[in-house]
Amino acid sequence: MSHRSFRAEVTDAVTPRATLLILGVVALQLLFIASYVGALHDPRPRDVPFGVVAPGAAAQQTATRLERLPGSPLDPRTLPDEATAREQIRDRDIDAALIVDPSGTTDTLLVASGGGRVLSTTLTALVTNLEKSERRTLRTVDVIPSAAHDPNGLSSFYLVIGWCVGGYLGAAALAVSAGAKPSNPARAAIRLGVTALIAIVGGLGGALIAGPVLDALPGGTAALWGLGALIIFAVGAATLALQGLFGTIGIGLVILLVVVLGNPSAGGALPPPLLPTFWKAIGPALPPGAGTWSARSIAYFDHNAMTGPLLVLAAWAAIGTAVTMAAATRRRT
């Protein structure tokens, strides 16, 4: 091959569109690194909802002392008794509670490793050090322990990540096979129907693998199946919508939202109270965060505190569907 022909082939290959796509890939790569390292490199508790049970004035005194800790690791509130503390942990209103025994030197810390063992371990270490400074000892009780085959409470997070991947890869496959933008509303509706089918099958498959097959998550296969189907369809519909608006670039935008921003803020590797403020704020509004919270609620917390996350996922599904159809209609006209 002559030097001139080689240069011509290189020139043909490095088109402006290819250059932009390569730059986009590099940008996503760097954003991926920045997001994961930025969100997960320095875990520390911040305003963790925390109950305090103690008789009389001791309850408020203890809560005030915890509230004034450097860095505001805890957000303490007084509770009337241990039963209320356990109930609020099950309802996901608080993450832990300290039961003070003024008649002795040993207090009790209630934690819930089903919500993330990293958080329960961090709180145990924090309160243990505080108790030592008061020359007291601490007994830790795990009121909602993670399952035997889910020791770190991460299976729910990995399950949701798999469902999210199924959502955007399914929509991307449709784009590869038939073009990024459907030519008319009928074809857009067909893509949404295929996405729904992928969601039903993928949701069931994930629920069976995490539940009966591997025994990683308790909570019931039917509930996890429904959640999985909603997550897959929500992410898939959002991908179709962005593809309808921006073409192939829409896949990159979904990766930015779901993978680069959504995964580190999901509360999986680090539960929300251990995340920096920005990541803690955006996590509940994105599918991985809403999905992880819901999956843990199904598995460990008797389906409590799921209304908000399910509405978030339903909004992604509804808006994605509407935008997909609107983009196809506009394209036809």
GROMACS .gro file of C-alpha atoms in nm:
model
  333
    1MET     CA    1   0.000   0.000   0.000
    2SER     CA    2   0.143   0.339  -0.099
    3HIS     CA    3   0.189   0.621   0.149
    4ARG     CA    4  -0.069   0.829  -0.036
    5SER     CA    5  -0.338   0.560  -0.027
    6PHE     CA    6  -0.270   0.487   0.341
    7ARG     CA    7  -0.307   0.855   0.424
    8ALA     CA    8  -0.632   0.868   0.225
    9GLU     CA    9  -0.775   0.572   0.420
   10VAL     CA   10  -0.680   0.733   0.750
   11THR     CA   11  -0.844   1.058   0.639
   12ASP     CA   12  -1.160   0.873   0.540
   13ALA     CA   13  -1.171   0.688   0.872
   14VAL     CA   14  -1.113   0.993   1.095
   15THR     CA   15  -1.428   1.180   1.001
   16PRO     CA   16  -1.568   1.459   1.220
   17ARG     CA   17  -1.840   1.221   1.342
   18ALA     CA   18  -1.586   0.952   1.433
   19THR     CA   19  -1.372   1.210   1.609
   20LEU     CA   20  -1.666   1.328   1.817
   21LEU     CA   21  -1.760   0.971   1.908
   22ILE     CA   22  -1.402   0.894   2.019
   23LEU     CA   23  -1.388   1.212   2.224
   24GLY     CA   24  -1.722   1.115   2.378
   25VAL     CA   25  -1.589   0.772   2.473
   26VAL     CA   26  -1.280   0.927   2.634
   27ALA     CA   27  -1.500   1.174   2.823
   28LEU     CA   28  -1.726   0.895   2.952
   29GLN     CA   29  -1.421   0.697   3.059
   30LEU     CA   30  -1.282   0.987   3.260
   31LEU     CA   31  -1.623   1.069   3.406
   32PHE     CA   32  -1.662   0.705   3.507
   33ILE     CA   33  -1.331   0.714   3.695
   34ALA     CA   34  -1.407   1.052   3.853
   35SER     CA   35  -1.755   0.949   3.964
   36TYR     CA   36  -1.666   0.616   4.120
   37VAL     CA   37  -1.349   0.738   4.288
   38GLY     CA   38  -1.515   1.063   4.392
   39ALA     CA   39  -1.818   0.895   4.545
   40LEU     CA   40  -1.650   0.595   4.707
   41HIS     CA   41  -1.296   0.693   4.802
   42ASP     CA   42  -1.365   0.851   5.141
   43PRO     CA   43  -1.664   0.691   5.314
   44ARG     CA   44  -1.773   0.868   5.629
   45PRO     CA   45  -2.111   0.894   5.801
   46ARG     CA   46  -2.305   1.215   5.745
   47ASP     CA   47  -2.633   1.289   5.925
   48VAL     CA   48  -2.722   0.923   5.972
   49PRO     CA   49  -3.079   0.896   6.108
   50PHE     CA   50  -3.014   0.763   6.458
   51GLY     CA   51  -3.246   0.686   6.751
   52VAL     CA   52  -3.169   0.740   7.118
   53VAL     CA   53  -3.360   0.564   7.396
   54ALA     CA   54  -3.288   0.665   7.755
   55PRO     CA   55  -3.495   0.750   8.062
   56GLY     CA   56  -3.587   1.109   8.145
   57ALA     CA   57  -3.346   1.389   8.069
   58ALA     CA   58  -3.069   1.143   7.979
   59ALA     CA   59  -3.228   1.088   7.636
   60GLN     CA   60  -3.205   1.452   7.530
   61GLN     CA   61  -2.862   1.491   7.684
   62THR     CA   62  -2.731   1.192   7.490
   63ALA     CA   63  -2.894   1.311   7.167
   64THR     CA   64  -2.743   1.658   7.209
   65ARG     CA   65  -2.398   1.509   7.268
   66LEU     CA   66  -2.429   1.295   6.954
   67GLU     CA   67  -2.559   1.587   6.751
   68ARG     CA   68  -2.251   1.795   6.838
   69LEU     CA   69  -1.999   1.536   6.719
   70PRO     CA   70  -1.741   1.679   6.475
   71GLY     CA   71  -1.849   1.642   6.112
   72SER     CA   72  -2.215   1.576   6.204
   73PRO     CA   73  -2.197   1.198   6.152
   74LEU     CA   74  -2.533   1.139   6.323
   75ASP     CA   75  -2.879   1.292   6.307
   76PRO     CA   76  -3.010   1.177   6.648
   77ARG     CA   77  -3.369   1.184   6.764
   78THR     CA   78  -3.508   1.066   7.098
   79LEU     CA   79  -3.746   0.769   7.105
   80PRO     CA   80  -3.969   0.648   7.387
   81ASP     CA   81  -3.858   0.285   7.404
   82GLU     CA   82  -3.668   0.002   7.238
   83ALA     CA   83  -3.978  -0.133   7.065
   84THR     CA   84  -4.025   0.200   6.887
   85ALA     CA   85  -3.660   0.201   6.786
   86ARG     CA   86  -3.688  -0.146   6.635
   87GLU     CA   87  -4.006  -0.048   6.452
   88GLN     CA   88  -3.846   0.266   6.305
   89ILE     CA   89  -3.548   0.061   6.187
   90ARG     CA   90  -3.787  -0.181   6.013
   91ASP     CA   91  -3.972   0.114   5.861
   92ARG     CA   92  -3.636   0.257   5.740
   93ASP     CA   93  -3.694   0.582   5.930
   94ILE     CA   94  -3.365   0.539   6.116
   95ASP     CA   95  -3.055   0.330   6.048
   96ALA     CA   96  -2.960   0.246   6.408
   97ALA     CA   97  -3.046   0.323   6.769
   98LEU     CA   98  -2.861   0.347   7.100
   99ILE     CA   99  -3.040   0.204   7.404
  100VAL     CA  100  -2.886   0.364   7.714
  101ASP     CA  101  -2.893   0.177   8.044
  102PRO     CA  102  -2.827   0.434   8.320
  103SER     CA  103  -2.838   0.166   8.590
  104GLY     CA  104  -2.536  -0.015   8.444
  105THR     CA  105  -2.227   0.043   8.233
  106THR     CA  106  -2.333  -0.142   7.918
  107ASP     CA  107  -2.549   0.013   7.648
  108THR     CA  108  -2.703  -0.153   7.342
  109LEU     CA  109  -2.669  -0.049   6.979
  110LEU     CA  110  -2.936  -0.172   6.736
  111VAL     CA  111  -2.820  -0.196   6.373
  112ALA     CA  112  -2.952  -0.345   6.049
  113SER     CA  113  -2.686  -0.504   5.830
  114GLY     CA  114  -2.956  -0.590   5.574
  115GLY     CA  115  -2.942  -0.224   5.476
  116GLY     CA  116  -2.568  -0.247   5.413
  117ARG     CA  117  -2.305  -0.402   5.635
  118VAL     CA  118  -2.060  -0.119   5.573
  119LEU     CA  119  -2.298   0.124   5.742
  120SER     CA  120  -2.371  -0.098   6.041
  121THR     CA  121  -1.999  -0.165   6.088
  122THR     CA  122  -1.916   0.204   6.065
  123LEU     CA  123  -2.182   0.298   6.319
  124THR     CA  124  -2.068   0.022   6.554
  125ALA     CA  125  -1.710   0.149   6.544
  126LEU     CA  126  -1.820   0.510   6.595
  127VAL     CA  127  -2.046   0.440   6.892
  128THR     CA  128  -1.797   0.197   7.047
  129ASN     CA  129  -1.534   0.471   7.056
  130LEU     CA  130  -1.783   0.713   7.210
  131GLU     CA  131  -1.877   0.460   7.476
  132LYS     CA  132  -1.510   0.399   7.559
  133SER     CA  133  -1.459   0.772   7.609
  134GLU     CA  134  -1.740   0.755   7.867
  135ARG     CA  135  -1.589   0.443   8.023
  136ARG     CA  136  -1.887   0.237   7.913
  137THR     CA  137  -1.914  -0.076   7.702
  138LEU     CA  138  -2.136  -0.149   7.405
  139ARG     CA  139  -2.340  -0.453   7.305
  140THR     CA  140  -2.440  -0.460   6.937
  141VAL     CA  141  -2.762  -0.630   6.823
  142ASP     CA  142  -2.829  -0.679   6.451
  143VAL     CA  143  -3.208  -0.657   6.438
  144ILE     CA  144  -3.229  -0.705   6.060
  145PRO     CA  145  -2.927  -0.915   5.961
  146SER     CA  146  -2.830  -0.973   5.602
  147ALA     CA  147  -2.889  -1.321   5.462
  148ALA     CA  148  -2.631  -1.595   5.503
  149HIS     CA  149  -2.548  -1.589   5.131
  150ASP     CA  150  -2.555  -1.208   5.121
  151PRO     CA  151  -2.316  -1.128   5.406
  152ASN     CA  152  -2.236  -0.772   5.297
  153GLY     CA  153  -2.586  -0.683   5.181
  154LEU     CA  154  -2.468  -0.621   4.825
  155SER     CA  155  -2.670  -0.879   4.630
  156SER     CA  156  -2.963  -0.640   4.590
  157PHE     CA  157  -2.732  -0.377   4.439
  158TYR     CA  158  -2.574  -0.620   4.193
  159LEU     CA  159  -2.916  -0.751   4.096
  160VAL     CA  160  -3.038  -0.400   4.019
  161ILE     CA  161  -2.724  -0.320   3.821
  162GLY     CA  162  -2.788  -0.630   3.610
  163TRP     CA  163  -3.145  -0.520   3.547
  164CYS     CA  164  -3.032  -0.171   3.446
  165VAL     CA  165  -2.779  -0.318   3.205
  166GLY     CA  166  -3.054  -0.530   3.052
  167GLY     CA  167  -3.265  -0.219   3.001
  168TYR     CA  168  -3.018  -0.009   2.808
  169LEU     CA  169  -2.853  -0.297   2.623
  170GLY     CA  170  -3.193  -0.417   2.500
  171ALA     CA  171  -3.276  -0.072   2.363
  172ALA     CA  172  -2.926  -0.041   2.216
  173ALA     CA  173  -2.968  -0.376   2.039
  174LEU     CA  174  -3.287  -0.249   1.879
  175ALA     CA  175  -3.098   0.058   1.759
  176VAL     CA  176  -2.820  -0.154   1.610
  177SER     CA  177  -3.065  -0.381   1.429
  178ALA     CA  178  -3.311  -0.120   1.301
  179GLY     CA  179  -3.156   0.226   1.345
  180ALA     CA  180  -3.144   0.454   1.645
  181LYS     CA  181  -3.455   0.653   1.556
  182PRO     CA  182  -3.780   0.471   1.472
  183SER     CA  183  -3.929   0.603   1.149
  184ASN     CA  184  -4.288   0.634   1.276
  185PRO     CA  185  -4.501   0.594   1.593
  186ALA     CA  186  -4.598   0.238   1.505
  187ARG     CA  187  -4.236   0.127   1.498
  188ALA     CA  188  -4.172   0.317   1.820
  189ALA     CA  189  -4.462   0.132   1.983
  190ILE     CA  190  -4.317  -0.199   1.864
  191ARG     CA  191  -3.983  -0.114   2.024
  192LEU     CA  192  -4.155  -0.026   2.350
  193GLY     CA  193  -4.344  -0.357   2.331
  194VAL     CA  194  -4.021  -0.550   2.279
  195THR     CA  195  -3.867  -0.361   2.570
  196ALA     CA  196  -4.162  -0.462   2.788
  197LEU     CA  197  -4.111  -0.825   2.689
  198ILE     CA  198  -3.740  -0.799   2.773
  199ALA     CA  199  -3.839  -0.647   3.108
  200ILE     CA  200  -4.079  -0.929   3.194
  201VAL     CA  201  -3.834  -1.205   3.104
  202GLY     CA  202  -3.529  -1.032   3.251
  203GLY     CA  203  -3.710  -0.939   3.569
  204LEU     CA  204  -3.817  -1.297   3.626
  205GLY     CA  205  -3.476  -1.437   3.542
  206GLY     CA  206  -3.298  -1.202   3.782
  207ALA     CA  207  -3.546  -1.272   4.061
  208LEU     CA  208  -3.505  -1.648   4.019
  209ILE     CA  209  -3.126  -1.630   4.013
  210ALA     CA  210  -3.099  -1.405   4.320
  211GLY     CA  211  -3.373  -1.594   4.504
  212PRO     CA  212  -3.435  -1.967   4.458
  213VAL     CA  213  -3.123  -2.046   4.253
  214LEU     CA  214  -2.851  -1.881   4.462
  215ASP     CA  215  -3.051  -1.810   4.778
  216ALA     CA  216  -2.882  -1.469   4.795
  217LEU     CA  217  -3.192  -1.262   4.867
  218PRO     CA  218  -3.501  -1.336   5.074
  219GLY     CA  219  -3.825  -1.146   5.028
  220GLY     CA  220  -4.022  -1.334   4.765
  221THR     CA  221  -3.967  -1.400   4.396
  222ALA     CA  222  -4.290  -1.235   4.280
  223ALA     CA  223  -4.209  -0.899   4.438
  224LEU     CA  224  -3.855  -0.898   4.301
  225TRP     CA  225  -3.987  -0.998   3.959
  226GLY     CA  226  -4.222  -0.701   3.952
  227LEU     CA  227  -3.947  -0.465   4.063
  228GLY     CA  228  -3.704  -0.605   3.806
  229ALA     CA  229  -3.954  -0.568   3.523
  230LEU     CA  230  -4.018  -0.205   3.621
  231ILE     CA  231  -3.645  -0.124   3.641
  232ILE     CA  232  -3.565  -0.282   3.305
  233PHE     CA  233  -3.855  -0.111   3.131
  234ALA     CA  234  -3.779   0.225   3.294
  235VAL     CA  235  -3.416   0.220   3.179
  236GLY     CA  236  -3.506   0.074   2.839
  237ALA     CA  237  -3.777   0.336   2.775
  238ALA     CA  238  -3.538   0.613   2.878
  239THR     CA  239  -3.279   0.475   2.636
  240LEU     CA  240  -3.532   0.461   2.352
  241ALA     CA  241  -3.636   0.818   2.430
  242LEU     CA  242  -3.282   0.954   2.421
  243GLN     CA  243  -3.208   0.757   2.104
  244GLY     CA  244  -3.521   0.903   1.948
  245LEU     CA  245  -3.405   1.254   2.033
  246PHE     CA  246  -3.030   1.229   1.976
  247GLY     CA  247  -2.968   0.912   1.776
  248THR     CA  248  -2.676   0.689   1.873
  249ILE     CA  249  -2.550   0.953   2.114
  250GLY     CA  250  -2.854   0.874   2.328
  251ILE     CA  251  -2.691   0.546   2.434
  252GLY     CA  252  -2.395   0.742   2.569
  253LEU     CA  253  -2.630   0.975   2.756
  254VAL     CA  254  -2.802   0.680   2.922
  255ILE     CA  255  -2.465   0.538   3.024
  256LEU     CA  256  -2.383   0.878   3.172
  257LEU     CA  257  -2.706   0.886   3.373
  258VAL     CA  258  -2.734   0.522   3.476
  259VAL     CA  259  -2.373   0.403   3.500
  260VAL     CA  260  -2.156   0.710   3.558
  261LEU     CA  261  -2.397   0.894   3.787
  262GLY     CA  262  -2.642   0.623   3.894
  263ASN     CA  263  -2.424   0.334   4.007
  264PRO     CA  264  -2.192   0.510   4.255
  265SER     CA  265  -2.484   0.704   4.403
  266ALA     CA  266  -2.713   0.400   4.430
  267GLY     CA  267  -2.628   0.324   4.791
  268GLY     CA  268  -2.498  -0.022   4.704
  269ALA     CA  269  -2.126  -0.029   4.773
  270LEU     CA  270  -2.177   0.251   5.025
  271PRO     CA  271  -2.523   0.310   5.175
  272PRO     CA  272  -2.653   0.667   5.127
  273PRO     CA  273  -2.546   0.803   5.470
  274LEU     CA  274  -2.182   0.725   5.383
  275LEU     CA  275  -2.187   0.905   5.047
  276PRO     CA  276  -2.076   1.264   4.982
  277THR     CA  277  -2.358   1.518   4.972
  278PHE     CA  278  -2.388   1.540   4.592
  279TRP     CA  279  -2.407   1.164   4.540
  280LYS     CA  280  -2.644   1.117   4.832
  281ALA     CA  281  -2.875   1.380   4.679
  282ILE     CA  282  -2.893   1.246   4.324
  283GLY     CA  283  -2.906   0.873   4.402
  284PRO     CA  284  -3.277   0.844   4.490
  285ALA     CA  285  -3.378   1.013   4.162
  286LEU     CA  286  -3.193   0.767   3.937
  287PRO     CA  287  -3.295   0.407   3.856
  288PRO     CA  288  -3.003   0.230   4.029
  289GLY     CA  289  -3.065   0.418   4.354
  290ALA     CA  290  -3.442   0.381   4.350
  291GLY     CA  291  -3.405   0.015   4.251
  292THR     CA  292  -3.144  -0.072   4.515
  293TRP     CA  293  -3.349   0.088   4.792
  294SER     CA  294  -3.659  -0.102   4.678
  295ALA     CA  295  -3.479  -0.435   4.644
  296ARG     CA  296  -3.343  -0.405   4.998
  297SER     CA  297  -3.689  -0.312   5.125
  298ILE     CA  298  -3.833  -0.624   4.965
  299ALA     CA  299  -3.555  -0.849   5.090
  300TYR     CA  300  -3.514  -0.723   5.445
  301PHE     CA  301  -3.760  -0.453   5.551
  302ASP     CA  302  -4.105  -0.603   5.486
  303HIS     CA  303  -4.161  -0.387   5.174
  304ASN     CA  304  -4.148  -0.068   5.383
  305ALA     CA  305  -4.060   0.279   5.249
  306MET     CA  306  -4.097   0.181   4.882
  307THR     CA  307  -4.358   0.428   4.760
  308GLY     CA  308  -4.117   0.706   4.669
  309PRO     CA  309  -3.863   0.486   4.486
  310LEU     CA  310  -4.137   0.306   4.292
  311LEU     CA  311  -4.282   0.641   4.184
  312VAL     CA  312  -3.937   0.744   4.062
  313LEU     CA  313  -3.906   0.430   3.852
  314ALA     CA  314  -4.262   0.469   3.721
  315ALA     CA  315  -4.182   0.829   3.622
  316TRP     CA  316  -3.877   0.715   3.425
  317ALA     CA  317  -4.091   0.455   3.249
  318ALA     CA  318  -4.378   0.694   3.175
  319ILE     CA  319  -4.163   0.986   3.059
  320GLY     CA  320  -3.944   0.755   2.852
  321THR     CA  321  -4.250   0.610   2.681
  322ALA     CA  322  -4.403   0.952   2.615
  323VAL     CA  323  -4.082   1.100   2.475
  324THR     CA  324  -4.019   0.794   2.258
  325MET     CA  325  -4.363   0.825   2.099
  326ALA     CA  326  -4.339   1.204   2.067
  327ALA     CA  327  -3.998   1.185   1.900
  328ALA     CA  328  -4.126   0.928   1.649
  329THR     CA  329  -4.432   1.142   1.575
  330ARG     CA  330  -4.220   1.450   1.519
  331ARG     CA  331  -3.985   1.254   1.294
  332ARG     CA  332  -4.276   1.140   1.079
  333THR     CA  333  -4.409   1.492   1.034
   0.00000   0.00000   0.00000
